[in-house]
CSV table of C-alpha atoms (C1' of nucleotides) in Angstrom, one decimal:
chain,number,residue,atom,x,y,z
A,807,MET,CA,-10.6,-4.4,-11.1
A,808,VAL,CA,-8.3,-7.4,-11.5
A,809,ASP,CA,-9.3,-6.4,-15.6
A,810,ALA,CA,-7.4,-3.3,-15.6
A,811,ALA,CA,-4.5,-4.9,-12.8
A,812,ALA,CA,-3.8,-7.1,-15.7
A,813,ARG,CA,-4.5,-4.2,-18.6
A,814,LEU,CA,-1.8,-2.8,-16.8
A,815,THR,CA,0.7,-5.4,-16.0
A,816,VAL,CA,0.9,-6.4,-19.6
A,817,ARG,CA,1.7,-2.6,-20.5
A,818,GLN,CA,4.4,-2.6,-17.9
A,819,GLY,CA,4.7,-5.9,-15.9
A,820,ILE,CA,3.6,-6.9,-13.1
A,821,ASP,CA,6.2,-5.2,-10.8
A,822,GLU,CA,5.9,-1.7,-12.4
A,823,TRP,CA,2.5,-0.6,-12.0
A,824,THR,CA,1.5,1.4,-8.7
A,825,ILE,CA,-1.5,1.3,-6.3
A,826,ARG,CA,-1.8,5.0,-7.6
A,827,ALA,CA,-1.5,4.0,-11.3
A,828,LEU,CA,-4.3,1.3,-10.9
A,829,ALA,CA,-6.9,3.6,-9.2
A,830,GLN,CA,-6.5,6.1,-11.9
A,831,GLU,CA,-6.5,3.1,-14.2
A,832,LEU,CA,-9.9,2.9,-12.8
A,833,GLY,CA,-11.0,6.5,-12.2
A,834,VAL,CA,-11.5,6.5,-8.4
A,835,ALA,CA,-9.7,6.9,-5.5
A,836,GLN,CA,-6.8,4.2,-4.3
A,837,ALA,CA,-8.2,3.1,-0.8
A,838,VAL,CA,-11.6,1.7,-2.7
A,839,ILE,CA,-9.0,-0.6,-4.2
A,840,TYR,CA,-7.9,-1.6,-0.4
A,841,HIS,CA,-11.8,-2.1,0.5
A,842,HIS,CA,-12.4,-4.3,-2.5
A,843,VAL,CA,-9.6,-6.3,-3.1
A,844,GLY,CA,-7.2,-5.7,-0.1
A,845,GLY,CA,-3.9,-4.3,-0.3
A,846,ARG,CA,-1.1,-5.2,-3.6
A,847,SER,CA,0.1,-9.1,-2.5
A,848,GLN,CA,-3.8,-10.3,-3.1
A,849,ILE,CA,-4.3,-7.7,-6.1
A,850,VAL,CA,-0.9,-9.5,-7.6
A,851,ARG,CA,-2.5,-13.2,-6.8
A,852,ALA,CA,-5.9,-12.5,-8.5
A,853,VAL,CA,-3.4,-11.9,-11.4
A,854,VAL,CA,-2.1,-14.3,-11.5
A,855,GLU,CA,-4.7,-16.4,-11.1
A,856,ARG,CA,-6.1,-14.9,-13.9
A,857,VAL,CA,-3.0,-15.6,-16.6
A,858,VAL,CA,-2.7,-19.5,-15.1
A,859,ALA,CA,-6.5,-19.3,-16.0
A,860,GLN,CA,-5.0,-18.7,-19.6
A,861,ILE,CA,-2.2,-21.2,-20.3
A,862,PRO,CA,-3.9,-23.8,-22.7
A,863,LEU,CA,-4.0,-27.5,-21.7
A,864,PRO,CA,-3.2,-30.4,-24.6
A,865,ALA,CA,-4.9,-33.0,-25.7
A,866,PRO,CA,-4.9,-35.8,-22.7
A,867,ASP,CA,-4.6,-38.2,-25.7
A,868,LEU,CA,-1.1,-37.1,-26.4
A,869,GLN,CA,1.7,-39.7,-25.3
A,870,TRP,CA,3.5,-37.7,-21.3
A,871,ARG,CA,7.2,-36.3,-23.8
A,872,GLU,CA,4.4,-34.2,-26.1
A,873,TRP,CA,1.9,-33.5,-23.8
A,874,PHE,CA,4.6,-31.2,-21.8
A,875,GLY,CA,6.1,-30.2,-25.0
A,876,THR,CA,3.7,-27.9,-25.7
A,877,PHE,CA,2.4,-27.3,-22.5
A,878,LEU,CA,5.8,-25.7,-21.2
A,879,THR,CA,5.6,-23.9,-24.1
A,880,ASP,CA,2.6,-22.1,-24.1
A,881,VAL,CA,3.4,-21.4,-20.5
A,882,ARG,CA,6.0,-19.5,-21.4
A,883,ARG,CA,4.2,-17.6,-24.4
A,884,VAL,CA,0.9,-16.8,-22.2
A,885,ALA,CA,3.5,-16.0,-18.8
A,886,LEU,CA,6.1,-13.5,-21.1
A,887,HIS,CA,2.6,-11.5,-22.4
A,888,TYR,CA,2.0,-11.0,-18.4
A,889,PRO,CA,5.3,-9.7,-17.5
A,890,GLY,CA,6.7,-10.8,-13.8
A,891,VAL,CA,3.8,-13.4,-13.6
A,892,ALA,CA,5.9,-16.2,-13.7
A,893,ARG,CA,7.8,-15.2,-10.1
A,894,HIS,CA,5.0,-14.8,-8.5
A,895,LEU,CA,3.3,-18.2,-9.6
A,896,VAL,CA,6.3,-20.1,-9.2
A,897,ILE,CA,7.0,-18.7,-5.3
A,898,LEU,CA,3.4,-19.0,-4.6
A,899,GLY,CA,3.3,-22.8,-5.6
A,900,PRO,CA,-0.6,-24.4,-6.4
A,901,VAL,CA,-2.7,-21.0,-7.0
A,902,ALA,CA,-6.7,-21.5,-7.0
A,903,GLY,CA,-7.3,-22.5,-10.1
A,904,ALA,CA,-4.1,-24.6,-10.8
A,905,GLY,CA,-5.7,-27.5,-10.0
A,906,ARG,CA,-7.4,-27.9,-13.9
A,907,ILE,CA,-3.6,-28.1,-15.0
A,908,ILE,CA,-2.0,-30.5,-12.3
A,909,GLY,CA,-4.4,-32.8,-12.9
A,910,PRO,CA,-4.6,-33.3,-15.8
A,911,GLY,CA,-0.4,-33.4,-15.8
A,912,ILE,CA,-0.1,-35.9,-13.2
A,913,ASP,CA,-2.5,-38.0,-14.7
A,914,VAL,CA,-0.7,-38.1,-17.9
A,915,LEU,CA,2.2,-38.2,-15.7
A,916,LEU,CA,1.0,-41.7,-14.6
A,917,GLU,CA,-0.3,-43.1,-17.4
A,918,ALA,CA,3.2,-43.1,-18.6
A,919,GLY,CA,4.5,-45.1,-15.4
A,920,PHE,CA,5.9,-42.6,-13.6
A,921,ALA,CA,3.8,-44.4,-10.6
A,922,ASP,CA,5.2,-42.4,-7.2
A,923,GLU,CA,7.0,-40.0,-9.0
A,924,ALA,CA,4.6,-38.2,-10.6
A,925,VAL,CA,4.3,-35.9,-8.4
A,926,THR,CA,8.3,-34.8,-8.3
A,927,ILE,CA,8.8,-35.0,-11.7
A,928,TYR,CA,5.6,-32.8,-12.5
A,929,ASN,CA,7.2,-30.2,-9.7
A,930,TYR,CA,10.0,-30.8,-11.3
A,931,LEU,CA,9.1,-29.6,-14.7
A,932,SER,CA,7.1,-27.1,-13.5
A,933,ASN,CA,9.2,-25.3,-11.2
A,934,THR,CA,12.5,-25.3,-14.0
A,935,ALA,CA,10.3,-24.5,-16.4
A,936,LEU,CA,8.7,-21.1,-14.3
A,937,SER,CA,12.1,-20.6,-12.5
A,938,LEU,CA,13.4,-20.2,-16.1
A,939,ILE,CA,10.6,-17.4,-17.3
A,940,ALA,CA,10.9,-15.7,-14.5
A,941,VAL,CA,14.4,-14.6,-14.9
A,942,GLU,CA,14.4,-14.1,-18.6
A,943,ASP,CA,11.4,-11.2,-17.4
A,944,GLU,CA,13.6,-9.5,-15.1
A,945,ARG,CA,16.5,-9.5,-17.4
A,946,ASN,CA,14.0,-8.5,-20.5
A,947,LYS,CA,13.9,-5.4,-17.8
A,948,ASP,CA,17.0,-3.6,-18.6
A,949,GLN,CA,17.9,-5.2,-21.6
A,950,GLU,CA,20.2,-2.3,-22.5
A,951,GLY,CA,22.5,-3.1,-19.7
A,952,ARG,CA,22.9,-6.1,-20.2
A,953,LEU,CA,24.2,-6.4,-24.1
A,954,GLU,CA,26.4,-3.3,-21.7
A,955,ARG,CA,27.9,-5.8,-19.6
A,956,ALA,CA,28.1,-8.6,-22.0
A,957,ARG,CA,30.8,-6.3,-23.9
A,958,GLU,CA,31.5,-5.9,-21.0
A,959,ILE,CA,32.7,-8.9,-20.0
A,960,VAL,CA,34.1,-10.1,-23.5
A,961,ASP,CA,36.8,-7.2,-23.8
A,962,LEU,CA,37.6,-7.8,-20.0
A,963,ALA,CA,38.3,-11.8,-21.3
A,964,HIS,CA,40.2,-10.4,-24.7
A,965,GLY,CA,43.1,-12.7,-24.3
A,966,VAL,CA,42.7,-15.8,-22.1
A,967,ASP,CA,42.2,-18.9,-23.4
A,968,GLY,CA,41.2,-22.0,-21.6
A,969,GLY,CA,37.2,-22.8,-21.4
A,970,LEU,CA,36.9,-19.1,-20.5
A,971,SER,CA,37.4,-18.3,-23.9
A,972,THR,CA,35.1,-20.3,-25.0
A,973,MET,CA,32.3,-18.5,-23.2
A,974,LYS,CA,33.9,-15.0,-24.2
A,975,ASP,CA,33.2,-16.5,-28.1
A,976,TRP,CA,29.6,-17.9,-27.3
A,977,LEU,CA,28.9,-14.1,-25.2
A,978,GLU,CA,30.0,-11.9,-28.2
A,979,VAL,CA,27.6,-13.2,-30.8
A,980,ARG,CA,25.3,-12.8,-28.7
A,981,ALA,CA,26.1,-9.8,-27.8
A,982,GLU,CA,25.7,-8.1,-31.0
A,983,ASN,CA,21.9,-7.1,-30.4
A,984,ILE,CA,18.5,-7.1,-28.7
A,985,ASP,CA,16.9,-9.4,-31.3
A,986,GLN,CA,19.8,-11.7,-31.3
A,987,LEU,CA,19.6,-11.9,-27.4
A,988,ARG,CA,16.2,-12.4,-27.5
A,989,ALA,CA,16.0,-15.3,-30.7
A,990,SER,CA,19.2,-16.6,-28.0
A,991,ASP,CA,16.6,-16.8,-24.9
A,992,ALA,CA,14.5,-18.6,-26.6
A,993,TYR,CA,16.0,-20.5,-27.7
A,994,PHE,CA,17.7,-21.6,-24.6
A,995,TYR,CA,14.5,-22.1,-22.8
A,996,ARG,CA,13.2,-24.2,-25.4
A,997,TYR,CA,17.2,-26.3,-24.5
A,998,CYS,CA,16.4,-26.2,-21.5
A,999,VAL,CA,12.7,-27.8,-21.4
A,1000,GLU,CA,14.0,-30.6,-23.7
A,1001,ARG,CA,16.5,-31.1,-21.2
A,1002,CYS,CA,14.4,-31.6,-18.3
A,1003,LEU,CA,12.2,-34.3,-20.9
A,1004,ASP,CA,15.1,-36.0,-21.3
A,1005,ALA,CA,15.7,-35.7,-17.1
A,1006,ALA,CA,12.3,-37.0,-16.6
A,1007,LYS,CA,12.5,-40.0,-19.8
A,1008,ALA,CA,15.9,-41.6,-17.9
A,1009,ARG,CA,13.8,-41.8,-14.4
A,1010,LEU,CA,11.3,-43.4,-16.6
A,1011,GLY,CA,13.0,-45.6,-17.1
A,1012,VAL,CA,14.9,-46.6,-13.8
A,1013,VAL,CA,10.6,-46.2,-12.0
A,1014,ARG,CA,9.7,-49.1,-15.1
A,1015,ARG,CA,13.2,-51.2,-13.9
A,1016,ARG,CA,11.7,-51.1,-10.0
A,1017,THR,CA,8.0,-51.4,-10.6
A,1018,SER,CA,8.5,-55.0,-12.7
A,1019,ARG,CA,11.3,-56.4,-10.7
A,1020,MET,CA,8.7,-55.7,-7.4
A,1021,THR,CA,6.0,-57.6,-9.0
A,1022,GLU,CA,8.7,-60.0,-10.8
A,1023,SER,CA,9.7,-61.9,-7.0
A,1024,PRO,CA,7.3,-63.4,-4.6
B,922,MET,CA,31.8,-0.2,2.9
B,923,VAL,CA,30.4,-4.0,0.9
B,924,ASP,CA,31.3,-5.0,4.0
B,925,ALA,CA,28.9,-3.8,6.1
B,926,ALA,CA,26.2,-4.4,2.8
B,927,ALA,CA,27.2,-8.3,3.5
B,928,ARG,CA,26.6,-8.4,6.5
B,929,LEU,CA,23.1,-6.4,6.3
B,930,THR,CA,22.6,-9.2,3.9
B,931,VAL,CA,23.2,-12.1,6.0
B,932,ARG,CA,21.1,-10.9,8.5
B,933,GLN,CA,18.0,-9.6,6.5
B,934,GLY,CA,18.0,-10.6,2.4
B,935,ILE,CA,19.4,-8.4,0.2
B,936,ASP,CA,16.8,-6.6,-1.0
B,937,GLU,CA,15.5,-6.2,2.7
B,938,TRP,CA,17.8,-4.0,4.0
B,939,THR,CA,17.7,-0.1,2.4
B,940,ILE,CA,20.2,2.6,2.1
B,941,ARG,CA,19.4,4.5,5.4
B,942,ALA,CA,20.0,1.3,7.5
B,943,LEU,CA,22.7,1.2,5.9
B,944,ALA,CA,24.5,4.4,6.2
B,945,GLN,CA,23.2,3.6,9.8
B,946,GLU,CA,24.9,0.7,10.3
B,947,LEU,CA,28.5,2.6,8.9
B,948,GLY,CA,27.5,5.8,10.9
B,949,VAL,CA,27.2,8.1,8.1
B,950,ALA,CA,24.8,9.9,7.0
B,951,GLN,CA,22.8,8.4,3.4
B,952,ALA,CA,24.8,10.3,0.9
B,953,VAL,CA,28.5,9.4,1.3
B,954,ILE,CA,27.2,5.9,-0.1
B,955,TYR,CA,26.5,7.8,-3.0
B,956,HIS,CA,29.6,9.7,-3.4
B,957,HIS,CA,31.9,6.1,-2.1
B,958,VAL,CA,30.0,3.5,-4.2
B,959,GLY,CA,27.3,4.9,-6.4
B,960,GLY,CA,23.1,4.0,-6.2
B,961,ARG,CA,21.6,0.7,-4.4
B,962,SER,CA,22.1,-1.9,-8.1
B,963,GLN,CA,26.1,-1.0,-7.7
B,964,ILE,CA,26.3,-2.0,-4.1
B,965,VAL,CA,24.2,-4.8,-4.4
B,966,ARG,CA,26.2,-6.1,-7.8
B,967,ALA,CA,29.4,-5.1,-5.6
B,968,VAL,CA,28.1,-7.8,-2.8
B,969,VAL,CA,26.9,-10.0,-5.6
B,970,GLU,CA,30.2,-10.4,-6.2
B,971,ARG,CA,31.8,-10.3,-3.2
B,972,VAL,CA,29.8,-13.7,-2.7
B,973,VAL,CA,30.7,-15.5,-6.1
B,974,ALA,CA,34.1,-15.4,-5.0
B,975,GLN,CA,33.3,-17.2,-1.8
B,976,ILE,CA,32.2,-20.0,-4.0
B,977,PRO,CA,34.3,-23.3,-2.9
B,978,LEU,CA,36.2,-24.5,-6.5
B,979,PRO,CA,36.0,-28.2,-6.6
B,980,ALA,CA,39.0,-30.4,-7.3
B,981,PRO,CA,39.9,-29.8,-11.2
B,982,ASP,CA,41.0,-33.8,-11.4
B,983,LEU,CA,37.0,-34.7,-10.6
B,984,GLN,CA,35.0,-36.4,-13.5
B,985,TRP,CA,32.3,-33.9,-15.0
B,986,ARG,CA,29.2,-35.4,-13.1
B,987,GLU,CA,31.0,-35.0,-10.0
B,988,TRP,CA,32.6,-31.6,-10.1
B,989,PHE,CA,29.4,-30.0,-11.0
B,990,GLY,CA,27.7,-32.0,-8.0
B,991,THR,CA,29.9,-31.4,-5.4
B,992,PHE,CA,29.7,-27.0,-7.1
B,993,LEU,CA,26.3,-26.3,-7.6
B,994,THR,CA,25.3,-28.0,-3.5
B,995,ASP,CA,28.2,-25.3,-2.7
B,996,VAL,CA,26.3,-22.8,-4.7
B,997,ARG,CA,23.3,-23.8,-3.2
B,998,ARG,CA,25.1,-23.2,0.3
B,999,VAL,CA,27.0,-20.1,-0.1
B,1000,ALA,CA,24.0,-18.5,-1.4
B,1001,LEU,CA,21.2,-19.0,0.9
B,1002,HIS,CA,23.6,-17.6,3.9
B,1003,TYR,CA,23.1,-14.5,1.5
B,1004,PRO,CA,19.4,-14.3,1.1
B,1005,GLY,CA,18.2,-13.1,-2.4
B,1006,VAL,CA,21.8,-12.7,-4.3
B,1007,ALA,CA,20.8,-16.3,-6.2
B,1008,ARG,CA,18.4,-14.1,-8.0
B,1009,HIS,CA,20.3,-10.9,-8.7
B,1010,LEU,CA,23.4,-13.5,-9.3
B,1011,VAL,CA,21.1,-14.9,-11.9
B,1012,ILE,CA,20.0,-12.0,-14.3
B,1013,LEU,CA,22.8,-10.0,-13.8
B,1014,GLY,CA,24.9,-13.3,-15.7
B,1015,PRO,CA,28.8,-13.3,-15.9
B,1016,VAL,CA,29.8,-10.8,-12.8
B,1017,ALA,CA,33.0,-9.5,-12.7
B,1018,GLY,CA,35.3,-12.7,-10.5
B,1019,ALA,CA,32.9,-15.4,-12.0
B,1020,GLY,CA,35.2,-16.2,-14.8
B,1021,ARG,CA,37.4,-17.9,-11.7
B,1022,ILE,CA,34.2,-20.2,-11.9
B,1023,ILE,CA,33.0,-20.1,-15.5
B,1024,GLY,CA,36.9,-21.0,-16.5
B,1025,PRO,CA,37.0,-24.3,-14.9
B,1026,GLY,CA,33.5,-25.7,-15.2
B,1027,ILE,CA,33.8,-25.4,-18.8
B,1028,ASP,CA,37.0,-27.2,-19.1
B,1029,VAL,CA,35.5,-30.0,-17.1
B,1030,LEU,CA,32.8,-30.0,-19.2
B,1031,LEU,CA,35.3,-29.9,-22.8
B,1032,GLU,CA,37.3,-32.1,-21.1
B,1033,ALA,CA,34.7,-34.8,-20.7
B,1034,GLY,CA,34.0,-34.5,-24.7
B,1035,PHE,CA,30.8,-31.5,-24.8
B,1036,ALA,CA,32.5,-30.2,-27.1
B,1037,ASP,CA,30.5,-27.5,-28.8
B,1038,GLU,CA,28.0,-28.2,-26.2
B,1039,ALA,CA,29.7,-27.5,-23.2
B,1040,VAL,CA,29.1,-24.0,-22.3
B,1041,THR,CA,25.2,-24.1,-23.5
B,1042,ILE,CA,25.8,-26.9,-20.8
B,1043,TYR,CA,27.5,-24.7,-18.7
B,1044,ASN,CA,25.2,-22.2,-18.9
B,1045,TYR,CA,22.1,-25.0,-18.9
B,1046,LEU,CA,23.1,-26.3,-15.2
B,1047,SER,CA,24.2,-22.8,-13.3
B,1048,ASN,CA,21.2,-21.3,-14.7
B,1049,THR,CA,19.0,-24.0,-13.6
B,1050,ALA,CA,20.3,-24.2,-10.3
B,1051,LEU,CA,20.2,-20.5,-9.3
B,1052,SER,CA,16.9,-19.7,-10.6
B,1053,LEU,CA,15.8,-23.0,-8.5
B,1054,ILE,CA,17.6,-21.2,-5.4
B,1055,ALA,CA,16.9,-17.6,-5.9
B,1056,VAL,CA,12.9,-19.3,-6.1
B,1057,GLU,CA,14.0,-21.2,-2.9
B,1058,ASP,CA,15.3,-17.7,-1.4
B,1059,GLU,CA,11.5,-15.4,-1.4
B,1060,ARG,CA,9.6,-18.9,-0.7
B,1061,ASN,CA,11.6,-18.8,2.3
B,1062,LYS,CA,10.4,-14.7,3.2
B,1063,ASP,CA,7.1,-15.7,3.8
B,1064,GLN,CA,7.3,-19.8,5.2
B,1065,GLU,CA,3.9,-19.0,7.3
B,1066,GLY,CA,1.9,-18.1,4.7
B,1067,ARG,CA,3.4,-20.9,2.5
B,1068,LEU,CA,2.0,-23.5,5.0
B,1069,GLU,CA,-0.9,-21.7,4.9
B,1070,ARG,CA,-1.4,-21.7,1.4
B,1071,ALA,CA,-0.5,-25.1,1.2
B,1072,ARG,CA,-3.1,-25.7,3.5
B,1073,GLU,CA,-6.0,-24.2,2.0
B,1074,ILE,CA,-4.9,-26.0,-0.9
B,1075,VAL,CA,-4.9,-29.7,0.7
B,1076,ASP,CA,-8.8,-28.8,2.1
B,1077,LEU,CA,-9.7,-27.1,-1.4
B,1078,ALA,CA,-8.5,-30.6,-2.7
B,1079,HIS,CA,-10.8,-32.8,-0.5
B,1080,GLY,CA,-12.9,-35.3,-2.3
B,1081,VAL,CA,-11.6,-35.3,-5.0
B,1082,ASP,CA,-9.8,-38.0,-7.1
B,1083,GLY,CA,-6.6,-38.3,-10.0
B,1084,GLY,CA,-3.7,-37.2,-10.1
B,1085,LEU,CA,-5.0,-34.0,-8.3
B,1086,SER,CA,-5.2,-35.5,-5.1
B,1087,THR,CA,-1.7,-37.4,-5.9
B,1088,MET,CA,-0.5,-33.8,-5.0
B,1089,LYS,CA,-2.8,-33.9,-2.3
B,1090,ASP,CA,-1.4,-36.4,-0.5
B,1091,TRP,CA,2.0,-35.3,-1.7
B,1092,LEU,CA,1.3,-31.9,-0.6
B,1093,GLU,CA,-0.6,-32.9,2.7
B,1094,VAL,CA,2.4,-34.5,4.3
B,1095,ARG,CA,4.7,-31.9,3.3
B,1096,ALA,CA,2.4,-28.7,4.8
B,1097,GLU,CA,3.0,-30.4,7.9
B,1098,ASN,CA,5.5,-27.9,9.7
B,1099,ILE,CA,7.6,-25.5,8.9
B,1100,ASP,CA,11.0,-28.0,9.4
B,1101,GLN,CA,9.2,-30.6,6.8
B,1102,LEU,CA,8.8,-27.8,4.5
B,1103,ARG,CA,12.4,-26.8,3.8
B,1104,ALA,CA,14.2,-30.4,4.3
B,1105,SER,CA,11.3,-30.7,1.3
B,1106,ASP,CA,13.2,-27.8,-0.7
B,1107,ALA,CA,16.7,-29.3,0.6
B,1108,TYR,CA,15.7,-32.7,-1.4
B,1109,PHE,CA,14.0,-31.4,-4.0
B,1110,TYR,CA,17.2,-28.8,-5.3
B,1111,ARG,CA,18.8,-32.1,-4.9
B,1112,TYR,CA,16.4,-34.0,-6.9
B,1113,CYS,CA,17.0,-31.3,-9.9
B,1114,VAL,CA,20.4,-31.1,-9.9
B,1115,GLU,CA,20.8,-35.0,-10.5
B,1116,ARG,CA,18.1,-34.4,-13.2
B,1117,CYS,CA,20.2,-31.7,-14.7
B,1118,LEU,CA,22.9,-34.1,-14.6
B,1119,ASP,CA,21.3,-37.0,-15.9
B,1120,ALA,CA,20.5,-34.8,-19.0
B,1121,ALA,CA,23.7,-33.9,-20.1
B,1122,LYS,CA,24.5,-37.3,-19.4
B,1123,ALA,CA,22.1,-38.3,-22.6
B,1124,ARG,CA,23.5,-35.1,-24.6
B,1125,LEU,CA,27.1,-36.8,-24.2
B,1126,GLY,CA,25.6,-39.9,-25.4
B,1127,VAL,CA,24.4,-37.7,-28.7
B,1128,VAL,CA,27.3,-35.6,-29.2
B,1129,ARG,CA,29.9,-38.2,-28.9
B,1130,ARG,CA,28.6,-40.0,-30.9
B,1131,ARG,CA,28.0,-37.7,-33.6
B,1132,THR,CA,32.3,-36.6,-33.3
B,1133,SER,CA,33.2,-40.4,-34.1
B,1134,ARG,CA,30.3,-40.2,-36.8
B,1135,MET,CA,32.5,-37.1,-38.4
B,1136,THR,CA,35.4,-38.6,-37.1
B,1137,GLU,CA,34.8,-41.6,-39.0
B,1138,SER,CA,33.6,-40.5,-43.0
B,1139,PRO,CA,36.5,-39.5,-45.4
C,828,DA,C1',37.6,15.6,-1.2
C,829,DC,C1',34.3,14.1,1.7
C,830,DC,C1',30.6,14.6,5.4
C,831,DT,C1',25.6,16.6,6.4
C,832,DG,C1',21.1,18.0,6.9
C,833,DA,C1',17.3,18.1,4.0
C,834,DA,C1',15.0,18.5,0.8
C,835,DC,C1',12.0,15.7,-3.2
C,836,DA,C1',9.4,12.6,-5.7
C,837,DC,C1',7.8,8.6,-4.9
C,838,DC,C1',5.7,4.6,-2.5
C,839,DG,C1',1.8,1.3,0.2
C,840,DT,C1',-1.0,1.5,3.6
C,841,DT,C1',-4.8,3.5,7.1
C,842,DC,C1',-8.6,6.5,8.4
C,843,DA,C1',-11.4,10.5,10.0
C,844,DA,C1',-15.3,12.7,6.9
C,845,DG,C1',-18.1,12.8,4.1
C,846,DT,C1',-22.7,10.3,0.3
D,1264,DA,C1',-21.5,0.0,2.2
D,1265,DC,C1',-18.5,3.1,-0.6
D,1266,DC,C1',-16.4,7.2,-2.1
D,1267,DT,C1',-12.9,10.9,-1.2
D,1268,DG,C1',-8.8,13.7,0.1
D,1269,DA,C1',-5.6,13.6,3.2
D,1270,DA,C1',-2.1,11.6,6.1
D,1271,DC,C1',1.7,8.3,7.8
D,1272,DA,C1',5.6,6.0,7.3
D,1273,DC,C1',8.0,5.2,4.5
D,1274,DC,C1',11.8,4.9,0.6
D,1275,DG,C1',15.8,5.7,-3.2
D,1276,DT,C1',18.3,9.9,-4.6
D,1277,DT,C1',20.1,14.3,-5.0
D,1278,DC,C1',22.0,19.1,-3.7
D,1279,DA,C1',23.6,22.9,-1.5
D,1280,DA,C1',26.0,23.8,2.4
D,1281,DG,C1',29.6,23.5,5.3
D,1282,DT,C1',34.7,21.1,7.0
DNA sequence: ACCTGAACACCGTTCAAGT
DNA sequence: ACCTGAACACCGTTCAAGT
């Protein structure tokens, strides 16, 4: 049953299939689904948990930056395969089965010396990444419209100068075709992840200074 | 007409009111809306543009970090007043009227020396902030359920140790009541914004070193 | 040109009736 | 206990008919 829902999600996205379509995929009446799993939100939750279980865990001996670098790359790859799941996951928060990931993730940060900020940093990294993927999912739903809107803006900004013209030039190359746009999305995600890791690194310096000052003072 | 839609959005959230409710608010038949504005997506877009027009612009003489610090605080305050708008805004990308903000925003970054990375940094900051607000909006829709889920996780993680227990302790204090949860959200947003600005600062160092190296070499 | 009422094609959910 | 068919209360959108 969750199998079928996951299959439909891969094909159409989790918010696109209907209870009726799911029932048809299973060859049963709609009411059967309510009898066995409950309403739509419960099936969605089950699919989300199944996707989470599919995210590979980086080797525990990696340095924290490599650990999260590979982890967040894998999260995007798996999540984009199930459109719309990232959004439900980040809204639901820690679902059943997420402990498999959260535990090792925070361990790596504690090991690196993030101390009492480990949980906040973990939330910062995972929330930011999942939110960005959720937005990418929704943008992918209407790629033609997105191209069209980008071109409208470019036309509208014709002849302006200053910072806005810089944005216009930036948009113009990316609005050329859909492949360009998707490549730009992938690059942008990578860029954001690297920036988040930069920020975490800066924070690590602060925490370490604070800790050493505390052990120094009598 | 957009007035009425904005009013309903403040009260219920942009994805909660229906065309029927909007028609009733205006005292007309539903078809009138289609005749004047077009479908639901066009009204949503008009509301989004109206909300964007309402975001105050920081003083242009502020340092880049203060400029974006106050800007992103104002964005959250205005956006939370119109639940669901942040999500539509970040998905639509630069809507009509956003130039009023984008221009000065990139100008501040160019002035600070971000050079060819100014646009990417602008996108990084605004996308991250809006994505996080969009998630907060959706979490606010079901606060009771969120509390309940958090408590379930806490119970489920009873007796574990390692990184997961740290997350459990963190969740436990926040899952006490709804006010605590909302305060935690506000703090978390602030924290994420500061981290993004840290990351931008680190990037500024890289860009400056690259630029000075280029002007040095003959 | 503008507005109405009614319809169309959906949707999630429920429930009496069957086996 | 499990499944069916039909209904209920919605939804966005369309369209002939009125003024």
